[in-house]
Amino acid sequence: MKIQLSSLDVLRARTDCLVVAVREGTQQPPTTRKIEKASKGLIQSLIHSGDIDGRPGSVLLVPSPMGIQAKRLLLVGVGDKPDIDDFASTTLVAARQLCSTRSVSAVVALTEIAVTGADAGTRARMISQAIQEAGYRFSELKTTKGKETARRHCTVKRITLLSDSTKNDSAMRAGIQEACAIANGVALAKDLGNLPGNICTPNYLANQAKKLGNSHKLKIKVLDEAKMKALGMGALLSVSRGSREPARLIVMEHQGARRSDAPVVLVGKGITFDAGGISLKPAAAMDEMKYDMCGAATVIGAICAVAEMKLPINLNVVVPACENRPSSSATLPGDIVKSMSGQTIEILNTDAEGRLILCDALTYSERFNPKFIVDVATLTGACVVALGHIRTAIMSNNEDLSNNLMDAADKASDKAWKMPMGSEYDNQLKSNFADMANIGSGYGGSITAACFLGRFTKNMKWAHLDIAGTAWKSGAQKGSTGRPVPMLSEFILNQSKKNS
Ligand code: BES
Ligand code: MN
Ligand code: ZN
């Protein structure tokens, strides 16, 4: 999809679809008024008949509108004074409607709407991101090219955003560029998440990382099981034992600042399929455990976005990747393993495997002396109970870091919420036989999981994002969401601004 900025005459624009805002207040925005006049009161009459109102999220597609050159007119209710969240949801509804038409080109005038907390650049970015979000399809594994597939396909190729005023043009162009980089990162994360376990194996992830390394000028290193064994990664390898697919530890580096600058490190859980191991999961919806590598997918998506934006920051990504399966060689409940940190772990439930691969990846990452380290993981079902599919959970040992992440989440409309930690929870990890157990003895499972990781990050400014609820959708809309690539990209963007 190509997105550009222009100050063309909307009445003369020969486009497949002109997208225009309808406000809830009395005064309509300039473009809407222009069209109103040229069409001899079309919009007012549609408001009068009740076909469209200014409520946020209401949309109406008008085919062959008279008085203007565009083939279609898409009216979009934007409310009175939208904030960032209103605008994000409104633009997404509008973009979905646009993508359901057969339009190839579109001119979008939503840029002229005032949004609380968003300047012209941010608005341009939000609109551009929404259109690319709505245009995403995952059809590489469908072979039928029938009518059904053609209808589901998004035809939109060229978008023109209407320039707000020339003084904002450079900010808007920057916003469009950021949106394209972030949307590419989101699409990449979705693709990786949507691929099934028989294709997206640990080795597949490693090979994708190498490919992306070439296209995005990233330094890539892949460790095999022998190297991990030599490093003492007994926790990670205990998860991989039950699988014939060998584990991989993937390291990706974007160097955008001086070599001596401490990097931000992102660690992503890469369980390419989580059957639970010997503590086998029930059959219902087990297929969804192909998404258990969405932490990996999103940190890979984020580093690609950051590289594409050429941000002046050093960013490293570390992905422990393996399968969690039952087999005659699989780890047994009660087994005790030694992590890379030297701490021993009693594995009471082999389905609590994410923390086992992450703890070794976190210890490994200490070698980078990170400025901040953030792990991203579909870690606990308890997180879905706590926050649903709406917000990502943030747990951290550093207030500054968790605040920065919260701010980024709000700004990117990729919502999160801080959850507590503390010794009352951490005490639940006590084991009679090893330094700790891999599960807590009570409720609050997302927090005890974070406390487990906290035992491996004492020397670093660390945050943990539990994306079990936000990384994918179930039901008719089943699929990977690409979250929290927008939040992570925003966070890194803000960090890089502090650098320059
Ligand atoms: N990958 C799952 C977490 C998960 C469950 C994510 C459901 C999304 C939806 C994780 O590896 C897991 O199995 N966690 C267990 C931990 C428990 C055994 C302490 C869980 O949440 O049930
Ligand atoms: Mn599990
Ligand atoms: Zn898992």
Coordinates of C-alpha atoms and ligand atoms in Angstrom, one line a residue:
M1 CA 0.0 0.0 0.0
K2 CA 1.3 3.4 -0.9
I3 CA 0.4 6.4 1.2
Q4 CA 1.1 10.0 0.2
L5 CA 0.2 13.5 1.3
S6 CA -1.4 16.0 -1.0
S7 CA -3.4 19.2 -0.9
L8 CA -5.5 18.4 -4.0
D9 CA -9.0 19.8 -4.7
V10 CA -11.4 17.2 -3.2
L11 CA -14.2 18.2 -5.5
R12 CA -12.1 17.3 -8.6
A13 CA -10.2 14.3 -7.2
R14 CA -10.7 11.3 -9.5
T15 CA -10.5 8.7 -6.8
D16 CA -12.4 5.5 -6.1
C17 CA -13.4 6.7 -2.7
L18 CA -13.4 10.0 -0.9
V19 CA -13.4 9.6 2.9
V20 CA -14.9 12.5 4.8
A21 CA -15.7 13.3 8.4
V22 CA -19.2 14.2 9.8
R23 CA -19.0 15.9 13.2
E24 CA -21.6 15.6 15.9
G25 CA -21.6 19.4 16.6
T26 CA -23.1 21.9 14.3
Q27 CA -20.0 23.1 12.5
Q28 CA -18.8 20.6 9.9
P29 CA -15.1 20.5 8.9
P30 CA -13.9 22.4 5.8
T31 CA -13.9 19.5 3.3
T32 CA -17.3 18.3 4.5
R33 CA -18.7 21.8 4.0
K34 CA -17.2 22.0 0.5
I35 CA -18.8 18.7 -0.5
E36 CA -22.1 19.8 1.1
K37 CA -22.1 22.8 -1.2
A38 CA -21.1 21.0 -4.4
S39 CA -23.6 18.3 -3.8
K40 CA -26.4 20.7 -3.0
G41 CA -27.0 19.6 0.5
L42 CA -26.4 15.8 0.2
I43 CA -24.9 15.4 3.6
Q44 CA -27.5 17.4 5.5
S45 CA -30.2 15.5 3.9
L46 CA -28.6 12.2 4.9
I47 CA -28.3 13.5 8.4
H48 CA -31.9 14.6 8.3
S49 CA -33.1 11.2 7.1
G50 CA -31.1 9.5 9.9
D51 CA -28.8 7.6 7.5
I52 CA -25.7 9.1 9.1
D53 CA -25.1 11.0 12.3
G54 CA -21.9 12.4 13.7
R55 CA -21.6 9.6 16.4
P56 CA -18.1 8.2 16.5
G57 CA -17.9 5.0 14.5
S58 CA -21.1 5.5 12.4
V59 CA -20.3 5.2 8.7
L60 CA -22.3 5.5 5.4
L61 CA -21.1 4.7 2.0
V62 CA -22.6 6.8 -0.8
P63 CA -22.2 5.4 -4.3
S64 CA -21.9 7.8 -7.3
P65 CA -22.3 11.0 -5.3
M66 CA -23.4 13.9 -7.4
G67 CA -21.4 17.1 -7.7
I68 CA -18.0 15.5 -7.1
Q69 CA -15.6 13.4 -9.2
A70 CA -15.0 10.6 -6.7
K71 CA -16.8 7.3 -7.4
R72 CA -17.8 6.8 -3.8
L73 CA -18.2 9.0 -0.8
L74 CA -17.6 7.5 2.6
L75 CA -19.0 9.5 5.4
V76 CA -17.5 8.9 8.8
G77 CA -19.0 10.0 12.2
V78 CA -16.2 11.4 14.4
G79 CA -18.1 12.7 17.4
D80 CA -17.6 16.2 18.8
K81 CA -14.1 16.3 20.2
P82 CA -12.5 12.9 19.9
D83 CA -9.5 11.8 22.0
I84 CA -6.8 9.4 20.8
D85 CA -8.8 6.3 21.6
D86 CA -12.0 7.6 19.9
F87 CA -10.0 8.5 16.9
A88 CA -8.2 5.2 16.8
S89 CA -11.5 3.2 16.8
T90 CA -13.2 5.6 14.4
T91 CA -10.4 5.4 11.8
L92 CA -10.4 1.7 12.1
V93 CA -14.1 1.4 11.5
A94 CA -13.8 3.7 8.5
A95 CA -10.8 1.8 7.2
R96 CA -12.6 -1.5 7.4
Q97 CA -15.5 0.0 5.5
L98 CA -13.1 1.4 2.9
C99 CA -11.4 -2.0 2.5
S100 CA -14.8 -3.7 2.0
T101 CA -15.5 -1.6 -1.1
R102 CA -13.7 -2.5 -4.4
S103 CA -11.7 0.8 -4.3
V104 CA -8.1 0.8 -5.4
S105 CA -7.5 4.5 -4.6
A106 CA -8.8 6.7 -1.9
V107 CA -8.5 10.3 -0.7
V108 CA -8.9 10.6 3.1
A109 CA -9.9 13.9 4.6
L110 CA -10.0 12.7 8.2
T111 CA -6.7 14.6 8.8
E112 CA -8.5 17.8 9.5
I113 CA -10.2 16.6 12.6
A114 CA -8.9 18.0 15.9
V115 CA -8.0 15.2 18.3
T116 CA -7.3 15.8 21.9
G117 CA -3.7 14.7 22.6
A118 CA -2.7 14.1 18.9
D119 CA -1.0 16.7 16.7
A120 CA -1.2 16.6 12.9
G121 CA 1.7 14.2 12.6
T122 CA 0.2 11.7 15.1
R123 CA -3.2 11.9 13.3
A124 CA -1.6 11.2 9.9
R125 CA 0.1 8.3 11.6
M126 CA -3.0 6.9 13.1
I127 CA -5.0 7.1 9.9
S128 CA -2.2 5.4 7.9
Q129 CA -1.9 2.7 10.5
A130 CA -5.6 2.0 10.6
I131 CA -5.9 1.6 6.9
Q132 CA -3.0 -0.9 6.8
E133 CA -4.4 -2.7 9.8
A134 CA -7.8 -3.1 8.0
G135 CA -6.1 -4.2 4.8
Y136 CA -4.2 -7.1 6.3
R137 CA -5.1 -10.5 5.1
F138 CA -3.5 -13.9 5.8
S139 CA -4.2 -16.0 2.7
E140 CA -0.9 -17.6 1.8
L141 CA -2.2 -21.0 2.8
K142 CA -5.5 -20.8 0.9
T143 CA -5.3 -22.3 -2.5
T144 CA -8.8 -21.7 -3.8
K145 CA -8.9 -18.6 -5.9
G146 CA -12.7 -18.5 -6.2
K147 CA -15.2 -15.6 -5.7
E148 CA -15.1 -16.0 -2.0
T149 CA -11.4 -15.3 -1.8
A150 CA -11.6 -12.4 -4.3
R151 CA -14.3 -10.8 -2.2
R152 CA -12.3 -11.1 1.0
H153 CA -9.2 -9.6 -0.7
C154 CA -8.5 -5.9 0.0
T155 CA -8.1 -4.0 -3.2
V156 CA -7.0 -0.7 -1.8
K157 CA -3.5 0.2 -3.1
R158 CA -3.1 4.0 -3.1
I159 CA -4.1 6.3 -0.3
T160 CA -3.8 10.1 -0.4
L161 CA -4.1 11.9 2.9
L162 CA -5.4 15.4 2.6
S163 CA -2.8 17.9 3.8
D164 CA -4.1 19.8 6.8
S165 CA -2.0 23.0 6.3
T166 CA 1.4 23.3 4.7
K167 CA 3.0 24.1 8.0
N168 CA 2.2 20.6 9.2
D169 CA 3.3 18.8 6.1
S170 CA 6.7 17.6 7.3
A171 CA 5.2 16.3 10.6
M172 CA 2.5 14.5 8.6
R173 CA 5.0 13.0 6.2
A174 CA 7.1 11.8 9.2
G175 CA 3.9 10.3 10.7
I176 CA 3.1 8.4 7.5
Q177 CA 6.6 7.0 7.3
E178 CA 6.4 5.8 11.0
A179 CA 3.0 4.3 10.3
C180 CA 4.3 2.3 7.4
A181 CA 7.2 1.0 9.3
I182 CA 5.1 0.1 12.3
A183 CA 2.3 -1.4 10.1
N184 CA 4.9 -3.6 8.4
G185 CA 6.1 -4.7 11.8
V186 CA 2.6 -5.5 12.9
A187 CA 1.9 -7.4 9.6
L188 CA 5.1 -9.4 10.1
A189 CA 4.1 -10.3 13.7
K190 CA 0.7 -11.3 12.5
D191 CA 2.1 -13.5 9.7
L192 CA 4.4 -15.3 12.1
G193 CA 1.7 -15.7 14.7
N194 CA -0.8 -17.1 12.2
L195 CA 1.5 -19.7 10.7
P196 CA 0.8 -23.1 12.1
G197 CA 3.3 -25.1 14.3
N198 CA 4.2 -27.5 11.5
I199 CA 5.5 -24.6 9.4
C200 CA 6.6 -22.1 12.0
T201 CA 9.1 -24.2 13.9
P202 CA 12.0 -22.9 16.0
N203 CA 14.3 -23.3 13.0
Y204 CA 11.8 -21.5 10.7
L205 CA 11.9 -18.6 13.1
A206 CA 15.7 -18.6 13.1
N207 CA 15.7 -18.6 9.2
Q208 CA 13.2 -15.8 9.1
A209 CA 15.4 -13.8 11.5
K210 CA 18.3 -14.3 9.1
K211 CA 16.3 -13.2 6.1
L212 CA 15.1 -10.1 8.0
G213 CA 18.7 -9.5 9.0
N214 CA 19.6 -9.1 5.4
S215 CA 16.7 -7.0 4.4
H216 CA 16.8 -4.7 7.5
K217 CA 20.6 -4.5 8.1
L218 CA 20.5 -6.3 11.4
K219 CA 23.2 -8.4 12.9
I220 CA 21.9 -12.0 13.5
K221 CA 23.2 -14.8 15.7
V222 CA 21.6 -18.2 16.1
L223 CA 22.6 -20.5 18.9
D224 CA 21.9 -24.3 18.6
E225 CA 21.3 -26.7 21.4
A226 CA 25.0 -27.6 21.8
K227 CA 25.9 -23.9 22.4
M228 CA 23.0 -23.5 24.8
K229 CA 24.2 -26.6 26.7
A230 CA 27.7 -25.2 26.9
L231 CA 26.2 -22.0 28.4
G232 CA 24.3 -24.0 31.0
M233 CA 20.8 -23.3 29.8
G234 CA 19.3 -26.2 31.6
A235 CA 15.9 -24.6 32.1
L236 CA 15.4 -23.8 28.4
L237 CA 16.7 -27.2 27.2
S238 CA 14.3 -29.0 29.7
V239 CA 11.4 -27.7 27.7
S240 CA 12.8 -28.7 24.3
R241 CA 13.6 -32.2 25.4
G242 CA 10.3 -33.7 24.5
S243 CA 10.5 -32.5 20.9
R244 CA 12.3 -33.6 17.8
E245 CA 12.6 -30.0 16.6
P246 CA 15.8 -28.6 18.0
A247 CA 15.6 -25.4 20.1
R248 CA 17.1 -22.1 18.9
L249 CA 18.2 -19.0 20.6
I250 CA 17.9 -16.1 18.2
V251 CA 19.7 -12.8 18.7
M252 CA 19.0 -9.8 16.5
E253 CA 20.9 -6.5 16.8
H254 CA 20.0 -3.0 15.4
Q255 CA 22.8 -0.6 15.9
G256 CA 21.5 2.9 15.4
A257 CA 23.6 4.7 18.0
R258 CA 27.2 4.7 19.1
R259 CA 28.6 1.2 19.8
S260 CA 29.2 2.2 23.4
D261 CA 25.6 3.1 24.0
A262 CA 23.8 0.6 26.2
P263 CA 21.1 -1.1 24.2
V264 CA 17.4 -1.7 25.0
V265 CA 16.8 -5.4 25.0
L266 CA 13.5 -7.1 24.1
V267 CA 13.1 -10.8 24.9
G268 CA 10.2 -12.7 23.2
K269 CA 8.7 -16.1 24.2
G270 CA 9.0 -18.3 21.2
I271 CA 7.1 -21.5 22.0
T272 CA 6.1 -22.5 18.4
F273 CA 3.6 -24.9 19.9
D274 CA 2.6 -25.4 23.5
A275 CA 0.9 -28.8 24.0
G276 CA 1.7 -28.5 27.7
G277 CA 4.3 -31.3 27.7
I278 CA 3.6 -34.2 30.1
S279 CA 1.2 -31.9 31.9
L280 CA -0.8 -32.1 28.7
K281 CA -3.3 -29.4 27.8
P282 CA -7.0 -30.4 27.2
A283 CA -8.0 -30.7 23.5
A284 CA -10.4 -27.8 23.3
A285 CA -8.9 -24.9 21.4
M286 CA -5.4 -26.5 21.7
D287 CA -4.7 -25.3 18.1
E288 CA -4.5 -21.8 19.5
M289 CA -1.3 -22.7 21.2
K290 CA 0.4 -22.1 17.8
Y291 CA 0.2 -18.5 19.0
D292 CA 2.5 -19.2 21.9
M293 CA 5.3 -17.6 19.9
C294 CA 3.6 -14.2 19.7
G295 CA 6.1 -12.7 22.1
A296 CA 8.8 -13.7 19.7
A297 CA 6.8 -12.5 16.7
T298 CA 6.1 -9.1 18.2
V299 CA 9.7 -8.4 19.3
I300 CA 10.9 -9.4 15.8
G301 CA 8.1 -7.1 14.3
A302 CA 9.3 -4.3 16.6
I303 CA 13.0 -4.5 15.7
C304 CA 12.1 -4.5 12.0
A305 CA 9.9 -1.4 12.5
V306 CA 12.7 0.3 14.4
A307 CA 15.3 -0.6 11.7
E308 CA 12.9 0.7 9.0
M309 CA 12.6 4.0 10.9
K310 CA 16.4 4.0 11.2
L311 CA 16.0 5.1 14.8
P312 CA 19.2 6.4 16.5
I313 CA 19.2 3.7 19.2
N314 CA 20.8 0.4 19.9
L315 CA 18.1 -2.3 20.2
N316 CA 18.7 -6.1 20.7
V317 CA 16.2 -8.8 20.4
V318 CA 16.6 -12.2 22.1
V319 CA 14.2 -15.1 21.2
P320 CA 14.3 -18.4 22.9
A321 CA 12.4 -20.7 20.5
C322 CA 11.3 -24.3 21.0
E323 CA 8.3 -26.6 21.2
N324 CA 6.6 -27.9 24.3
R325 CA 5.5 -31.5 23.7
P326 CA 4.9 -34.7 25.6
S327 CA 7.1 -37.7 24.6
S328 CA 9.2 -40.4 26.2
S329 CA 12.1 -38.0 26.5
A330 CA 10.0 -35.1 27.8
T331 CA 10.7 -33.5 31.2
L332 CA 8.6 -35.1 34.0
P333 CA 6.8 -33.2 36.8
G334 CA 9.1 -33.2 39.8
D335 CA 12.2 -33.0 37.7
I336 CA 14.8 -30.5 38.9
V337 CA 16.9 -28.5 36.4
K338 CA 19.7 -26.0 36.7
S339 CA 19.2 -22.6 35.0
M340 CA 22.0 -20.6 33.3
S341 CA 22.0 -18.3 36.4
G342 CA 22.9 -21.3 38.6
Q343 CA 19.6 -21.3 40.4
T344 CA 17.8 -24.7 40.5
I345 CA 14.1 -25.1 39.5
E346 CA 11.7 -27.9 40.5
I347 CA 9.3 -28.3 37.5
L348 CA 5.9 -29.1 39.1
N349 CA 4.0 -28.4 35.9
T350 CA 5.6 -28.8 32.5
D351 CA 2.9 -26.5 31.1
A352 CA 4.5 -23.6 32.9
E353 CA 7.2 -23.7 30.3
G354 CA 7.4 -20.1 29.1
R355 CA 9.1 -18.9 32.2
L356 CA 11.7 -21.7 31.9
I357 CA 12.8 -20.6 28.4
L358 CA 12.6 -16.9 29.3
C359 CA 14.7 -17.2 32.5
D360 CA 17.7 -18.5 30.5
A361 CA 17.2 -15.9 27.8
L362 CA 17.1 -13.1 30.4
T363 CA 20.3 -14.4 32.1
Y364 CA 21.9 -14.6 28.6
S365 CA 20.9 -11.0 27.9
E366 CA 22.8 -9.6 31.0
R367 CA 25.9 -9.7 28.7
F368 CA 24.5 -6.7 26.8
N369 CA 24.3 -4.6 29.9
P370 CA 20.9 -3.4 28.8
K371 CA 19.7 0.1 29.6
F372 CA 16.2 -1.5 29.9
I373 CA 15.1 -5.1 29.3
V374 CA 11.5 -6.0 28.5
D375 CA 10.3 -9.5 28.0
V376 CA 7.1 -10.2 26.0
A377 CA 5.2 -13.4 26.5
T378 CA 1.9 -15.2 26.2
L379 CA 2.7 -16.4 29.6
T380 CA -0.5 -17.2 31.7
G381 CA -4.1 -18.0 31.2
A382 CA -4.6 -16.1 34.5
C383 CA -3.8 -12.9 32.6
V384 CA -6.7 -13.4 30.3
V385 CA -8.9 -13.8 33.4
A386 CA -7.6 -10.6 34.9
L387 CA -7.5 -8.2 31.9
G388 CA -9.4 -10.0 29.2
H389 CA -8.4 -9.4 25.6
I390 CA -8.3 -5.7 26.2
R391 CA -5.1 -4.8 28.0
T392 CA -1.6 -6.2 28.2
A393 CA -0.3 -6.7 31.7
I394 CA 2.9 -4.8 32.7
M395 CA 4.9 -6.1 35.7
S396 CA 8.2 -4.4 36.5
N397 CA 11.0 -3.8 39.0
N398 CA 11.5 -0.2 37.8
E399 CA 8.8 2.5 38.1
D400 CA 10.4 4.7 35.4
L401 CA 10.4 1.9 32.9
S402 CA 6.8 0.8 33.6
N403 CA 5.6 4.4 33.4
N404 CA 7.3 4.8 30.0
L405 CA 5.7 1.6 28.8
M406 CA 2.2 2.7 30.0
D407 CA 2.6 6.1 28.3
A408 CA 3.7 4.4 25.0
A409 CA 0.7 2.0 25.3
D410 CA -1.7 5.0 25.7
K411 CA -0.2 7.0 22.9
A412 CA -0.3 4.0 20.5
S413 CA -3.8 3.0 21.6
D414 CA -2.3 -0.4 22.3
K415 CA -3.6 -0.6 25.9
A416 CA -1.8 -2.0 28.9
W417 CA -2.2 -2.0 32.7
K418 CA 0.3 -2.2 35.6
M419 CA 0.0 -5.1 37.9
P420 CA 1.7 -5.5 41.3
M421 CA 4.6 -7.8 42.3
G422 CA 6.0 -8.3 45.8
S423 CA 7.3 -10.9 48.3
E424 CA 3.8 -12.1 49.3
Y425 CA 3.5 -13.4 45.8
D426 CA 7.1 -14.4 45.3
N427 CA 6.9 -16.6 48.5
Q428 CA 4.5 -18.9 46.6
L429 CA 7.3 -20.2 44.5
K430 CA 8.9 -22.0 47.5
S431 CA 10.1 -25.5 46.8
N432 CA 11.1 -28.2 49.3
F433 CA 13.7 -29.6 46.9
A434 CA 15.1 -26.8 44.7
D435 CA 15.7 -23.0 44.9
M436 CA 12.2 -22.5 43.5
A437 CA 9.2 -24.2 41.9
N438 CA 8.1 -23.2 38.4
I439 CA 4.5 -22.6 39.6
G440 CA 3.0 -20.6 42.4
S441 CA 1.0 -22.4 45.1
G442 CA -2.1 -20.1 45.0
Y443 CA -4.0 -17.7 42.9
G444 CA -2.6 -14.6 41.1
G445 CA -0.9 -16.8 38.5
S446 CA 0.2 -13.9 36.3
I447 CA 2.0 -12.2 39.1
T448 CA 3.7 -15.3 40.5
A449 CA 4.9 -16.0 36.9
A450 CA 6.4 -12.5 36.8
C451 CA 8.0 -13.0 40.3
F452 CA 9.6 -16.1 38.9
L453 CA 11.2 -14.1 36.1
G454 CA 12.0 -11.3 38.6
R455 CA 14.4 -13.8 40.2
F456 CA 16.5 -13.7 37.1
T457 CA 16.5 -9.9 36.4
K458 CA 17.7 -8.5 39.8
N459 CA 20.6 -6.8 38.1
M460 CA 18.6 -5.1 35.4
K461 CA 15.9 -2.5 34.9
W462 CA 13.3 -5.0 33.7
A463 CA 9.6 -5.2 32.8
H464 CA 7.5 -8.2 31.8
L465 CA 4.5 -7.9 29.4
D466 CA 2.0 -10.7 29.6
I467 CA 0.2 -10.7 26.2
A468 CA -1.8 -13.9 26.7
G469 CA -5.0 -12.0 26.2
T470 CA -4.0 -9.4 23.6
A471 CA -1.8 -11.3 21.1
W472 CA -4.6 -13.0 19.3
K473 CA -8.4 -13.3 18.9
S474 CA -10.5 -16.4 19.1
G475 CA -13.8 -17.2 17.4
A476 CA -14.9 -16.0 14.0
Q477 CA -12.1 -13.4 13.9
K478 CA -9.5 -16.0 15.0
G479 CA -6.0 -14.7 14.3
S480 CA -3.0 -12.9 15.5
T481 CA -3.4 -9.2 16.4
G482 CA 0.2 -8.1 16.1
R483 CA 0.0 -6.5 19.6
P484 CA 2.0 -5.1 21.2
V485 CA 4.1 -4.1 18.2
P486 CA 2.6 -0.5 18.3
M487 CA 3.3 -0.1 22.0
L488 CA 6.9 -1.4 21.7
S489 CA 7.6 0.7 18.7
E490 CA 6.3 3.8 20.4
F491 CA 8.4 3.0 23.5
I492 CA 11.6 2.7 21.4
L493 CA 10.7 5.8 19.4
N494 CA 10.4 7.7 22.7
Q495 CA 13.7 6.2 24.0
S496 CA 15.5 7.2 20.8
K497 CA 14.2 10.8 21.1
K498 CA 15.9 10.9 24.5
N499 CA 19.1 9.9 22.8
S500 CA 19.2 12.5 20.1
Ligands
BES1 N1 1.0 -20.5 26.9 C1 0.4 -20.8 28.1 C2 -0.4 -19.6 28.6 C3 -1.7 -19.3 27.9 C4 -2.8 -20.0 28.2 C5 -1.8 -18.3 27.0 C6 -4.0 -19.7 27.6 C7 -3.0 -18.0 26.4 C8 -4.1 -18.7 26.7 C9 1.4 -21.1 29.2 O1 2.5 -21.8 28.8 C10 0.7 -22.0 30.2 O2 0.4 -23.0 29.8 N2 0.5 -21.4 31.4 C11 -0.1 -22.2 32.4 C12 0.6 -22.0 33.7 C13 0.1 -22.8 34.8 C14 0.5 -24.3 34.5 C15 0.8 -22.4 36.1 C16 -1.6 -21.6 32.5 O3 -1.7 -20.4 32.4 O4 -2.5 -22.4 32.7
MN2 MN 2.2 -23.9 28.8
ZN3 ZN 3.0 -21.5 26.8

